[in-house]
Tab-separated table of C-alpha atoms and ligand atoms in Angstrom:
chain	number	residue	atom	x	y	z
A	1039	MET	CA	-16.812	21.875	-73.970
A	1040	THR	CA	-14.470	20.898	-71.139
A	1041	THR	CA	-11.559	22.039	-73.295
A	1042	ALA	CA	-13.284	24.986	-74.092
A	1043	VAL	CA	-14.240	25.753	-70.818
A	1044	ASP	CA	-10.603	25.298	-69.712
A	1045	THR	CA	-9.512	28.143	-71.936
A	1046	LEU	CA	-12.176	30.308	-70.687
A	1047	ALA	CA	-10.359	31.103	-67.521
A	1048	GLY	CA	-8.913	34.446	-68.807
A	1049	ALA	CA	-12.333	35.718	-69.973
A	1050	LEU	CA	-13.903	34.501	-66.803
A	1051	ALA	CA	-11.305	36.320	-65.016
A	1052	ARG	CA	-12.193	39.506	-66.881
A	1053	TRP	CA	-15.980	38.853	-66.161
A	1054	LEU	CA	-16.125	38.015	-62.413
A	1055	PRO	CA	-15.153	41.446	-61.211
A	1056	ALA	CA	-18.024	43.024	-62.713
A	1057	GLN	CA	-20.461	40.383	-61.021
A	1058	ARG	CA	-22.516	41.910	-57.812
A	1059	TRP	CA	-21.919	38.515	-56.324
A	1060	TYR	CA	-18.243	38.328	-56.725
A	1061	ALA	CA	-16.625	39.116	-53.147
A	1062	ALA	CA	-13.270	40.510	-54.247
A	1063	LYS	CA	-14.875	42.781	-56.774
A	1064	ASP	CA	-12.491	45.738	-56.508
A	1065	ARG	CA	-9.774	44.066	-58.470
A	1066	GLU	CA	-9.234	41.242	-61.040
A	1067	PRO	CA	-8.640	37.418	-59.765
A	1068	ARG	CA	-4.825	36.421	-60.249
A	1069	GLU	CA	-5.984	32.943	-60.869
A	1070	VAL	CA	-9.059	31.218	-62.050
A	1071	LEU	CA	-9.116	27.387	-62.186
A	1072	VAL	CA	-11.954	25.282	-63.721
A	1073	GLU	CA	-12.352	22.829	-61.135
A	1074	ARG	CA	-15.068	20.671	-62.245
A	1075	VAL	CA	-17.595	20.926	-65.301
A	1076	THR	CA	-21.084	19.114	-65.244
A	1077	PRO	CA	-22.859	18.946	-68.521
A	1078	LEU	CA	-26.640	19.581	-68.033
A	1079	LEU	CA	-27.739	19.999	-71.525
A	1080	ASP	CA	-26.273	19.414	-74.833
A	1081	GLY	CA	-27.091	21.081	-78.169
A	1082	ASP	CA	-27.801	24.474	-79.045
A	1083	PRO	CA	-28.268	26.339	-76.358
A	1084	ALA	CA	-25.895	24.004	-74.156
A	1085	LEU	CA	-25.813	24.127	-70.371
A	1086	ARG	CA	-22.945	23.565	-68.298
A	1087	HIS	CA	-22.592	23.739	-64.356
A	1088	VAL	CA	-19.227	24.717	-63.378
A	1089	LEU	CA	-17.129	24.862	-60.198
A	1090	LEU	CA	-14.508	27.769	-60.328
A	1091	LEU	CA	-11.547	27.945	-58.077
A	1092	VAL	CA	-10.968	31.862	-58.050
A	1093	ASP	CA	-7.842	32.749	-56.070
A	1094	GLY	CA	-8.514	29.450	-54.025
A	1095	GLU	CA	-12.139	30.224	-53.261
A	1096	ARG	CA	-14.966	28.101	-54.643
A	1097	TYR	CA	-17.596	29.646	-56.863
A	1098	GLN	CA	-20.375	28.085	-58.873
A	1099	VAL	CA	-21.432	29.425	-62.449
A	1100	LEU	CA	-23.821	28.334	-64.760
A	1101	LEU	CA	-22.527	28.609	-68.446
A	1102	GLY	CA	-24.821	28.695	-71.662
A	1103	ARG	CA	-23.390	28.315	-75.214
A	1104	ARG	CA	-25.009	29.228	-78.289
A	1105	ALA	CA	-23.969	29.247	-81.876
A	1106	ALA	CA	-25.308	33.020	-82.114
A	1107	LEU	CA	-26.347	35.029	-79.040
A	1108	PRO	CA	-29.926	36.700	-79.526
A	1109	ALA	CA	-29.823	40.509	-78.971
A	1110	ALA	CA	-31.424	40.084	-75.391
A	1111	LEU	CA	-28.539	37.954	-74.095
A	1112	ALA	CA	-25.773	40.361	-75.790
A	1113	GLY	CA	-24.926	41.527	-72.129
A	1114	ALA	CA	-24.482	38.157	-70.716
A	1115	ALA	CA	-21.712	37.086	-73.211
A	1116	ILE	CA	-18.460	35.795	-71.560
A	1117	ALA	CA	-16.332	34.715	-74.673
A	1118	ASP	CA	-16.335	34.033	-78.165
A	1119	THR	CA	-15.018	30.306	-78.643
A	1120	PRO	CA	-14.619	28.209	-81.724
A	1121	ALA	CA	-17.767	26.069	-80.449
A	1122	GLY	CA	-20.157	29.208	-80.106
A	1123	VAL	CA	-20.531	31.980	-77.722
A	1124	VAL	CA	-20.046	31.101	-73.909
A	1125	TYR	CA	-22.332	33.302	-71.411
A	1126	ALA	CA	-24.084	33.493	-68.370
A	1127	ALA	CA	-26.962	31.252	-68.395
A	1128	THR	CA	-28.758	32.686	-65.252
A	1129	ARG	CA	-29.675	35.301	-67.729
A	1130	ASP	CA	-31.461	32.909	-70.223
A	1131	GLY	CA	-34.899	32.109	-69.185
A	1132	GLU	CA	-34.989	29.351	-71.746
A	1133	LEU	CA	-31.924	27.411	-70.152
A	1134	MET	CA	-33.144	28.327	-66.574
A	1135	THR	CA	-36.672	26.909	-67.079
A	1136	ARG	CA	-34.944	23.584	-67.858
A	1137	LEU	CA	-32.589	23.491	-64.832
A	1138	LEU	CA	-34.426	21.930	-62.160
A	1139	GLY	CA	-35.168	18.965	-64.334
A	1140	ARG	CA	-31.378	18.594	-65.412
A	1141	LEU	CA	-30.222	18.340	-61.772
A	1142	ARG	CA	-29.981	14.368	-61.728
A	1143	ALA	CA	-27.350	12.576	-60.058
A	1144	ALA	CA	-24.686	13.057	-62.905
A	1145	PRO	CA	-21.358	11.575	-61.346
A	1146	ARG	CA	-20.242	14.664	-58.604
A	1147	GLY	CA	-22.634	16.950	-60.273
A	1148	PRO	CA	-25.198	19.190	-58.712
A	1149	VAL	CA	-28.291	17.498	-57.253
A	1150	PHE	CA	-31.734	19.028	-56.439
A	1151	GLU	CA	-33.684	17.258	-53.670
A	1152	PRO	CA	-37.213	18.383	-52.889
A	1153	GLU	CA	-37.938	18.521	-49.086
A	1154	PRO	CA	-40.026	15.418	-47.896
A	1155	GLY	CA	-43.631	15.697	-48.718
A	1156	ALA	CA	-42.786	18.692	-51.127
A	1157	ARG	CA	-44.161	18.057	-54.905
A	1158	VAL	CA	-42.019	20.205	-56.791
A	1159	ALA	CA	-42.973	20.786	-60.729
A	1160	LEU	CA	-39.722	20.855	-62.527
A	1161	ASP	CA	-40.428	22.882	-65.763
A	1162	LEU	CA	-42.087	26.049	-64.640
A	1163	PRO	CA	-40.960	29.032	-67.173
A	1164	ALA	CA	-37.950	31.018	-65.493
A	1165	ARG	CA	-37.659	34.604	-65.032
A	1166	VAL	CA	-34.333	36.354	-63.700
A	1167	LEU	CA	-34.869	38.675	-60.994
A	1168	PRO	CA	-33.642	41.717	-62.737
A	1169	VAL	CA	-31.174	42.851	-59.746
A	1170	GLU	CA	-28.305	40.583	-59.124
A	1171	GLN	CA	-27.580	40.583	-55.259
A	1172	SER	CA	-25.158	38.348	-53.075
A	1173	ASN	CA	-26.728	35.591	-54.780
A	1174	THR	CA	-28.653	34.882	-58.151
A	1175	SER	CA	-32.347	34.362	-57.984
A	1176	LEU	CA	-34.743	32.975	-60.543
A	1177	VAL	CA	-38.751	33.101	-60.248
A	1178	LEU	CA	-40.135	29.854	-61.653
A	1179	GLY	CA	-43.613	30.294	-62.748
A	1180	ASP	CA	-44.332	32.715	-60.018
A	1181	ARG	CA	-44.777	29.933	-57.846
A	1182	TYR	CA	-41.105	29.380	-56.511
A	1183	ILE	CA	-38.204	31.338	-56.168
A	1184	LEU	CA	-34.844	29.600	-56.577
A	1185	LYS	CA	-31.889	31.344	-55.067
A	1186	LEU	CA	-28.469	30.275	-56.452
A	1187	PHE	CA	-25.675	30.889	-53.926
A	1188	ARG	CA	-22.464	31.881	-55.547
A	1189	ARG	CA	-19.903	30.819	-52.956
A	1190	VAL	CA	-19.557	27.211	-52.645
A	1191	LEU	CA	-18.895	26.468	-48.783
A	1192	PRO	CA	-18.707	22.853	-47.539
A	1193	GLY	CA	-20.703	22.280	-44.573
A	1194	PRO	CA	-24.165	23.014	-43.262
A	1195	HIS	CA	-25.518	26.290	-44.776
A	1196	PRO	CA	-27.714	28.531	-42.663
A	1197	ASP	CA	-30.222	29.492	-45.256
A	1198	VAL	CA	-31.010	25.472	-45.829
A	1199	GLU	CA	-30.801	24.526	-42.126
A	1200	LEU	CA	-32.700	27.337	-40.574
A	1201	HIS	CA	-35.592	27.202	-43.389
A	1202	ARG	CA	-35.714	23.425	-42.850
A	1203	ALA	CA	-36.087	23.671	-39.036
A	1204	LEU	CA	-38.797	26.535	-39.481
A	1205	ARG	CA	-40.508	24.440	-42.093
A	1206	ALA	CA	-40.508	21.351	-39.795
A	1207	ALA	CA	-41.903	23.443	-36.937
A	1208	GLY	CA	-44.629	24.961	-39.219
A	1209	THR	CA	-43.373	28.442	-38.471
A	1210	PRO	CA	-45.611	31.093	-40.106
A	1211	HIS	CA	-43.554	34.493	-41.321
A	1212	VAL	CA	-40.993	32.279	-43.603
A	1213	ALA	CA	-41.329	31.218	-47.166
A	1214	ARG	CA	-41.814	27.604	-47.155
A	1215	LEU	CA	-38.411	25.507	-48.143
A	1216	LEU	CA	-39.480	23.168	-51.065
A	1217	GLY	CA	-35.891	21.672	-51.908
A	1218	ALA	CA	-32.223	22.196	-51.830
A	1219	LEU	CA	-29.490	22.127	-54.383
A	1220	THR	CA	-26.275	20.500	-53.204
A	1221	VAL	CA	-22.770	19.392	-54.709
A	1222	GLU	CA	-20.220	17.022	-53.315
A	1223	VAL	CA	-16.823	18.708	-52.583
A	1224	ASP	CA	-14.296	18.167	-50.230
A	1225	GLY	CA	-15.667	14.773	-49.348
A	1226	GLY	CA	-18.700	16.471	-47.868
A	1227	ARG	CA	-21.885	18.354	-49.284
A	1228	ALA	CA	-22.000	21.919	-50.099
A	1229	ALA	CA	-25.187	23.857	-50.481
A	1230	LEU	CA	-25.670	25.558	-54.033
A	1231	GLY	CA	-29.159	26.889	-53.597
A	1232	VAL	CA	-32.502	26.865	-52.122
A	1233	LEU	CA	-35.843	26.268	-53.538
A	1234	GLN	CA	-38.870	28.113	-51.766
A	1235	GLU	CA	-42.478	29.151	-52.244
A	1236	PHE	CA	-42.424	32.636	-54.012
A	1237	LEU	CA	-44.952	35.369	-52.778
A	1238	PRO	CA	-46.021	37.001	-55.735
A	1239	ASP	CA	-47.755	40.210	-54.156
A	1240	ALA	CA	-44.670	40.692	-51.668
A	1241	ARG	CA	-43.198	44.287	-51.083
A	1242	ASP	CA	-39.841	44.458	-48.909
A	1243	GLY	CA	-39.766	46.510	-45.681
A	1244	TRP	CA	-37.398	49.075	-47.191
A	1245	ALA	CA	-39.836	49.865	-50.099
A	1246	LEU	CA	-42.699	50.091	-47.974
A	1247	ALA	CA	-41.154	52.341	-45.198
A	1248	THR	CA	-39.231	54.606	-47.691
A	1249	ALA	CA	-42.506	54.880	-49.937
A	1250	ASP	CA	-44.773	56.002	-47.169
A	1251	ARG	CA	-43.525	56.507	-43.643
A	1252	THR	CA	-47.035	57.259	-42.218
A	1253	ALA	CA	-48.409	54.077	-43.642
A	1254	PHE	CA	-45.424	51.853	-42.430
A	1255	ALA	CA	-45.663	52.870	-38.830
A	1256	PRO	CA	-48.564	50.548	-37.858
A	1257	GLU	CA	-46.784	47.649	-39.535
A	1258	ALA	CA	-43.719	48.034	-37.452
A	1259	ALA	CA	-45.401	46.401	-34.361
A	1260	ALA	CA	-46.560	43.252	-36.566
A	1261	LEU	CA	-43.082	43.097	-37.859
A	1262	GLY	CA	-41.602	42.975	-34.297
A	1263	ARG	CA	-44.135	40.129	-33.580
A	1264	ALA	CA	-43.179	38.290	-36.686
A	1265	VAL	CA	-39.234	38.518	-35.680
A	1266	ALA	CA	-39.883	37.504	-32.038
A	1267	THR	CA	-42.312	34.478	-33.427
A	1268	VAL	CA	-39.318	33.488	-35.566
A	1269	HIS	CA	-36.756	33.903	-32.869
A	1270	GLY	CA	-38.938	31.675	-30.579
A	1271	ALA	CA	-39.241	29.100	-33.299
A	1272	LEU	CA	-35.516	28.891	-33.882
A	1273	ALA	CA	-34.929	28.809	-30.019
A	1274	ASP	CA	-37.193	25.608	-29.785
A	1275	ALA	CA	-35.751	24.019	-32.958
A	1276	PHE	CA	-32.349	24.122	-31.924
A	1277	GLY	CA	-32.965	24.071	-28.085
A	1278	PRO	CA	-30.859	21.253	-26.868
A	1279	ARG	CA	-27.798	22.907	-28.837
A	1280	ASN	CA	-28.582	26.710	-27.316
A	1281	PRO	CA	-25.959	27.071	-24.994
A	1282	ALA	CA	-26.575	29.060	-21.706
A	1283	VAL	CA	-23.778	31.302	-20.691
A	1284	PRO	CA	-23.022	32.810	-17.326
A	1285	ASP	CA	-22.246	36.251	-18.718
A	1286	LEU	CA	-21.669	37.824	-22.167
A	1287	SER	CA	-17.932	38.271	-22.020
A	1288	ASP	CA	-17.595	36.387	-25.168
A	1289	THR	CA	-20.034	38.856	-26.955
A	1290	ALA	CA	-18.088	41.670	-25.647
A	1291	ASP	CA	-14.821	40.285	-27.099
A	1292	ARG	CA	-16.457	39.587	-30.127
A	1293	LEU	CA	-17.635	43.228	-30.504
A	1294	HIS	CA	-13.966	44.383	-29.585
A	1295	ARG	CA	-12.387	42.293	-32.209
A	1296	ARG	CA	-14.934	43.396	-34.773
A	1297	PHE	CA	-14.270	47.039	-33.920
A	1298	SER	CA	-10.466	46.392	-34.238
A	1299	ALA	CA	-10.886	44.703	-37.646
A	1300	LEU	CA	-13.155	47.134	-39.173
A	1301	ALA	CA	-12.184	50.402	-37.634
A	1302	GLY	CA	-8.631	50.481	-38.266
A	1303	GLY	CA	-7.828	53.308	-40.652
A	1304	ILE	CA	-11.000	54.914	-40.469
A	1305	PRO	CA	-10.190	58.458	-39.126
A	1306	GLU	CA	-13.751	59.364	-38.640
A	1307	LEU	CA	-14.183	56.890	-35.973
A	1308	ALA	CA	-11.065	57.181	-34.255
A	1309	PRO	CA	-12.769	59.743	-31.499
A	1310	PHE	CA	-15.286	57.501	-30.866
A	1311	GLU	CA	-13.092	54.636	-29.804
A	1312	PRO	CA	-12.921	54.762	-26.122
A	1313	ALA	CA	-16.742	55.536	-25.783
A	1314	LEU	CA	-17.410	52.770	-28.053
A	1315	ARG	CA	-15.132	50.381	-26.335
A	1316	ALA	CA	-16.615	51.351	-22.957
A	1317	ALA	CA	-20.233	50.510	-24.470
A	1318	PHE	CA	-18.909	46.945	-25.546
A	1319	ASP	CA	-17.479	46.319	-22.186
A	1320	ARG	CA	-20.764	47.309	-20.360
A	1321	VAL	CA	-22.071	43.996	-22.055
A	1322	ARG	CA	-19.885	42.007	-19.913
A	1323	THR	CA	-22.130	42.913	-16.722
A	1324	ALA	CA	-25.637	42.883	-18.257
A	1325	PRO	CA	-28.039	41.286	-16.078
A	1326	GLY	CA	-28.617	37.508	-17.016
A	1327	PRO	CA	-29.561	34.810	-17.416
A	1328	PHE	CA	-28.597	34.366	-21.190
A	1329	THR	CA	-29.156	31.677	-23.620
A	1330	LEU	CA	-27.611	32.086	-27.015
A	1331	GLN	CA	-29.338	30.641	-30.043
A	1332	ARG	CA	-29.326	30.477	-33.905
A	1333	VAL	CA	-30.509	33.845	-35.226
A	1334	HIS	CA	-31.036	35.387	-38.656
A	1335	GLY	CA	-27.906	36.955	-38.621
A	1336	ASP	CA	-28.344	39.901	-41.499
A	1337	LEU	CA	-31.678	41.055	-40.413
A	1338	HIS	CA	-32.942	44.652	-41.945
A	1339	LEU	CA	-35.757	46.075	-43.872
A	1340	GLY	CA	-35.005	44.565	-47.050
A	1341	GLN	CA	-35.278	40.991	-45.341
A	1342	ALA	CA	-38.703	41.418	-44.425
A	1343	LEU	CA	-41.623	40.862	-47.076
A	1344	ARG	CA	-45.203	42.179	-46.721
A	1345	SER	CA	-47.692	40.288	-48.431
A	1346	GLY	CA	-51.230	39.412	-47.962
A	1347	GLY	CA	-50.400	36.839	-45.357
A	1348	GLY	CA	-48.564	39.473	-43.181
A	1349	TRP	CA	-44.681	39.652	-42.936
A	1350	THR	CA	-42.246	36.890	-43.979
A	1351	ILE	CA	-38.585	36.874	-43.130
A	1352	ILE	CA	-36.302	35.926	-45.887
A	1353	ASP	CA	-32.627	35.183	-46.531
A	1354	PHE	CA	-31.260	33.239	-43.359
A	1355	GLU	CA	-27.744	32.948	-44.924
A	1356	GLY	CA	-26.161	35.256	-42.343
A	1357	GLU	CA	-23.605	37.714	-43.329
A	1358	PRO	CA	-22.271	36.477	-46.712
A	1359	GLY	CA	-18.909	37.870	-46.332
A	1360	GLN	CA	-18.306	35.597	-43.166
A	1361	PRO	CA	-17.151	31.730	-42.921
A	1362	LEU	CA	-19.955	29.474	-42.417
A	1363	ALA	CA	-18.853	28.586	-38.710
A	1364	GLU	CA	-19.112	31.946	-37.813
A	1365	ARG	CA	-22.469	32.348	-39.624
A	1366	ASN	CA	-23.785	29.306	-37.879
A	1367	ALA	CA	-22.570	30.284	-34.490
A	1368	PRO	CA	-25.304	30.820	-31.669
A	1369	ARG	CA	-25.558	34.546	-31.081
A	1370	HIS	CA	-27.953	36.726	-28.674
A	1371	PRO	CA	-31.188	37.250	-30.545
A	1372	LEU	CA	-31.032	40.864	-30.050
A	1373	GLN	CA	-28.301	41.201	-32.357
A	1374	ASP	CA	-31.159	40.817	-35.161
A	1375	VAL	CA	-33.281	43.583	-33.182
A	1376	ALA	CA	-30.340	45.791	-33.219
A	1377	THR	CA	-29.993	45.234	-36.756
A	1378	MET	CA	-33.348	46.131	-37.788
A	1379	LEU	CA	-33.349	49.057	-35.364
A	1380	ARG	CA	-30.428	50.254	-37.664
A	1381	SER	CA	-32.462	49.621	-40.766
A	1382	PHE	CA	-35.203	51.864	-39.448
A	1383	ASP	CA	-32.586	54.669	-38.852
A	1384	TYR	CA	-31.545	54.192	-42.521
A	1385	ALA	CA	-35.085	54.535	-43.760
A	1386	ALA	CA	-35.586	57.659	-41.431
A	1387	HIS	CA	-32.725	59.415	-43.422
A	1388	HIS	CA	-33.695	58.471	-46.839
A	1389	GLY	CA	-34.802	61.677	-48.606
A	1390	THR	CA	-35.933	63.959	-45.631
A	1391	ALA	CA	-34.762	62.948	-42.329
A	1392	ASP	CA	-37.345	62.026	-39.597
A	1393	PRO	CA	-35.686	61.013	-36.497
A	1394	ASP	CA	-39.249	61.245	-34.863
A	1395	TRP	CA	-40.366	58.488	-37.196
A	1396	ALA	CA	-37.316	56.168	-36.384
A	1397	ARG	CA	-38.141	56.420	-32.759
A	1398	ARG	CA	-41.873	55.769	-33.333
A	1399	VAL	CA	-41.405	52.960	-35.519
A	1400	ARG	CA	-38.490	51.702	-33.211
A	1401	ASP	CA	-40.892	51.711	-30.196
A	1402	ALA	CA	-43.629	49.991	-32.045
A	1403	PHE	CA	-41.492	47.002	-33.334
A	1404	CYS	CA	-40.289	46.572	-29.825
A	1405	ASP	CA	-43.825	46.767	-28.520
A	1406	GLY	CA	-44.615	44.035	-30.983
A	1407	TYR	CA	-41.621	42.088	-29.989
A	1408	ALA	CA	-42.306	42.209	-26.294
A	1409	GLY	CA	-45.906	40.794	-26.953
A	1410	VAL	CA	-44.275	37.665	-28.009
A	1411	LEU	CA	-40.828	37.394	-25.958
A	1412	ALA	CA	-38.881	39.536	-23.514
A	1413	ASP	CA	-38.964	43.195	-24.260
A	1414	PRO	CA	-35.519	44.191	-26.267
A	1415	ARG	CA	-35.554	47.420	-24.143
A	1416	ASP	CA	-35.002	45.411	-21.005
A	1417	GLN	CA	-31.599	44.769	-21.951
A	1418	PRO	CA	-30.282	48.490	-22.742
A	1419	ALA	CA	-26.683	47.795	-22.342
A	1420	LEU	CA	-26.788	44.886	-24.983
A	1421	LEU	CA	-29.067	46.651	-27.341
A	1422	HIS	CA	-26.956	49.651	-27.399
A	1423	ALA	CA	-23.712	47.804	-28.286
A	1424	LEU	CA	-25.083	45.875	-30.806
A	1425	GLU	CA	-26.742	48.881	-32.410
A	1426	LEU	CA	-23.273	50.557	-32.134
A	1427	ASP	CA	-21.366	47.505	-33.534
A	1428	LYS	CA	-23.950	47.426	-36.529
A	1429	ALA	CA	-23.321	51.405	-36.985
A	1430	VAL	CA	-19.354	50.745	-37.227
A	1431	TYR	CA	-19.686	48.094	-39.868
A	1432	GLU	CA	-22.032	50.275	-41.824
A	1433	VAL	CA	-19.556	53.257	-41.582
A	1434	ALA	CA	-16.775	50.835	-42.868
A	1435	TYR	CA	-19.200	49.394	-45.443
A	1436	GLU	CA	-20.340	53.048	-46.735
A	1437	ARG	CA	-16.823	54.463	-46.861
A	1438	ALA	CA	-15.774	51.400	-49.243
A	1439	ASN	CA	-19.035	51.394	-51.311
A	1440	ARG	CA	-21.145	54.389	-50.984
A	1441	PRO	CA	-19.163	57.369	-49.362
A	1442	ASP	CA	-22.266	59.779	-49.747
A	1443	TRP	CA	-24.065	57.455	-47.308
A	1444	THR	CA	-21.382	57.349	-44.685
A	1445	ALA	CA	-22.948	60.314	-42.695
A	1446	ILE	CA	-25.926	58.212	-41.787
A	1447	PRO	CA	-24.151	55.443	-39.591
A	1448	LEU	CA	-21.459	58.266	-38.405
A	1449	GLY	CA	-24.368	60.229	-37.270
A	1450	ALA	CA	-25.703	57.121	-35.491
A	1451	VAL	CA	-22.741	56.486	-33.798
A	1452	SER	CA	-22.220	60.008	-32.396
A	1453	ARG	CA	-25.965	60.164	-31.558
A	1454	LEU	CA	-26.047	56.504	-29.725
A	1455	LEU	CA	-22.822	57.504	-27.775
A	1456	GLY	CA	-24.301	60.896	-26.769
A	1457	ALA	CA	-27.494	59.155	-25.525
A	1458	GLY	CA	-25.402	56.984	-23.516
A	1459	SER	CA	-26.891	53.366	-22.516
B	1003	ATP	N1	-40.199	34.012	-51.069
B	1003	ATP	C1	-40.038	35.118	-51.795
B	1003	ATP	N2	-41.220	35.604	-52.570
B	1003	ATP	C2	-41.000	36.516	-52.943
B	1003	ATP	N3	-39.859	37.378	-53.321
B	1003	ATP	C3	-38.805	37.029	-52.666
B	1003	ATP	C4	-38.685	35.794	-51.804
B	1003	ATP	N4	-37.608	35.651	-51.461
B	1003	ATP	C5	-36.819	36.364	-51.980
B	1003	ATP	N5	-37.602	37.492	-52.850
B	1003	ATP	C6	-37.054	38.747	-53.443
B	1003	ATP	O1	-35.827	38.158	-53.912
B	1003	ATP	C7	-34.593	39.007	-53.346
B	1003	ATP	C8	-33.601	38.462	-53.281
B	1003	ATP	O2	-33.407	37.424	-52.254
B	1003	ATP	P1	-32.431	37.316	-51.043
B	1003	ATP	O3	-32.542	38.240	-50.120
B	1003	ATP	O4	-32.927	35.912	-50.380
B	1003	ATP	O5	-31.104	37.186	-52.074
B	1003	ATP	P2	-29.603	37.517	-51.575
B	1003	ATP	O6	-29.276	37.216	-52.830
B	1003	ATP	O7	-29.116	36.804	-50.487
B	1003	ATP	O8	-29.649	38.917	-51.076
B	1003	ATP	P3	-28.648	39.823	-50.346
B	1003	ATP	O9	-27.604	40.453	-51.257
B	1003	ATP	O10	-29.685	40.897	-49.868
B	1003	ATP	O11	-28.070	38.901	-49.396
B	1003	ATP	C9	-35.418	39.611	-52.143
B	1003	ATP	O12	-34.817	41.085	-52.124
B	1003	ATP	C10	-36.707	39.714	-52.599
B	1003	ATP	O13	-37.140	40.834	-53.191
B	1004	MG	MG1	-28.566	37.153	-48.776
């Protein structure tokens, strides 16, 4: 099948841009190289794990092959080859049911290792989550969720590292890590995926907040407590490596750099630039002392699941578009608070706008957080700058992806600057 896969490069180049997880999705890649193929299952259907170099960036794909594709898999087809139809195997429950059990130590192939003490059933029936996100997630027997990362980056992966540390600390409010998939590349190991406990009755915070704002409000304080508890555990777990800094000039410099990188060519942001930069500069003189620590890095209502057991924070991979070194860097924990507050603002503008609700929920969240760690509102200049930073990022994102939504973050930039710090 190796030869057949090699000839697939053209078909993969046409298929990739349609995949939600493919970062450069606005254009076809110039070059797709099949770097490594590991046979996981022979016969019909067959399963191959494939590492691709797409314009020099490494991705993993799982390819199935069948002599004839059942109708339910018609949308997964990638190419017709003399040996059969090659297709996206993550859409095939039959193959995905067998995946974990096939990840043995094939030379240089992908490996699944359960966490110490975790007893993992390897043959639970797989269900593919209907929506593709930055990664591809499979539910196994309603007991586990297997998230397959698409970009393959050598080095410690925050979704694995942080979940592992939080599990070791016995932290509530995170889904228990059961194991990790890795592969050897460039002389080191790269994470391919995480296996975690699945919460079958969970609904995410965005769904809850937009379905019934009134019912969500009392949940916000509990969410604030959960986030602060996770922050406290991350500070403890990575404590010796948490740098104490005399001031936040590095943070201010970073906010300026991000603004320069994001806002260039966005005329709607130009009038706000002087006030935005002044807000970033005020961070330099915020009263300390400060400790930077590992944080979630991309926290919003969609990353908080509410279930019988309370709030669970998921997806510690940071901003997927950023390099691993950036995602693993210590930050001020208020970054996560600021991004969650921005998410409340989005929810308040979904359907009929209700800014009062956003204010109430924001206060409830901060009250909850302040019950565990320092009150985020005690650092107004920092919180303000971090909210602005996120809103600028959102303006750039919405303009590129959902122009109809640009008014929400743009309105926030204007309102936050009008309100001062
Ligand atoms: N432990 C869990 N229990 C139940 N559902 C979960 C669990 N973990 C994740 N999910 C569901 O799977 C979805 C995808 O998970 P996750 O956010 O980790 O993936 P992602 O590909 O990194 O997404 P994103 O594009 O938002 O970064 C979540 O939105 C949530 O609905
Ligand atoms: Mg993610």
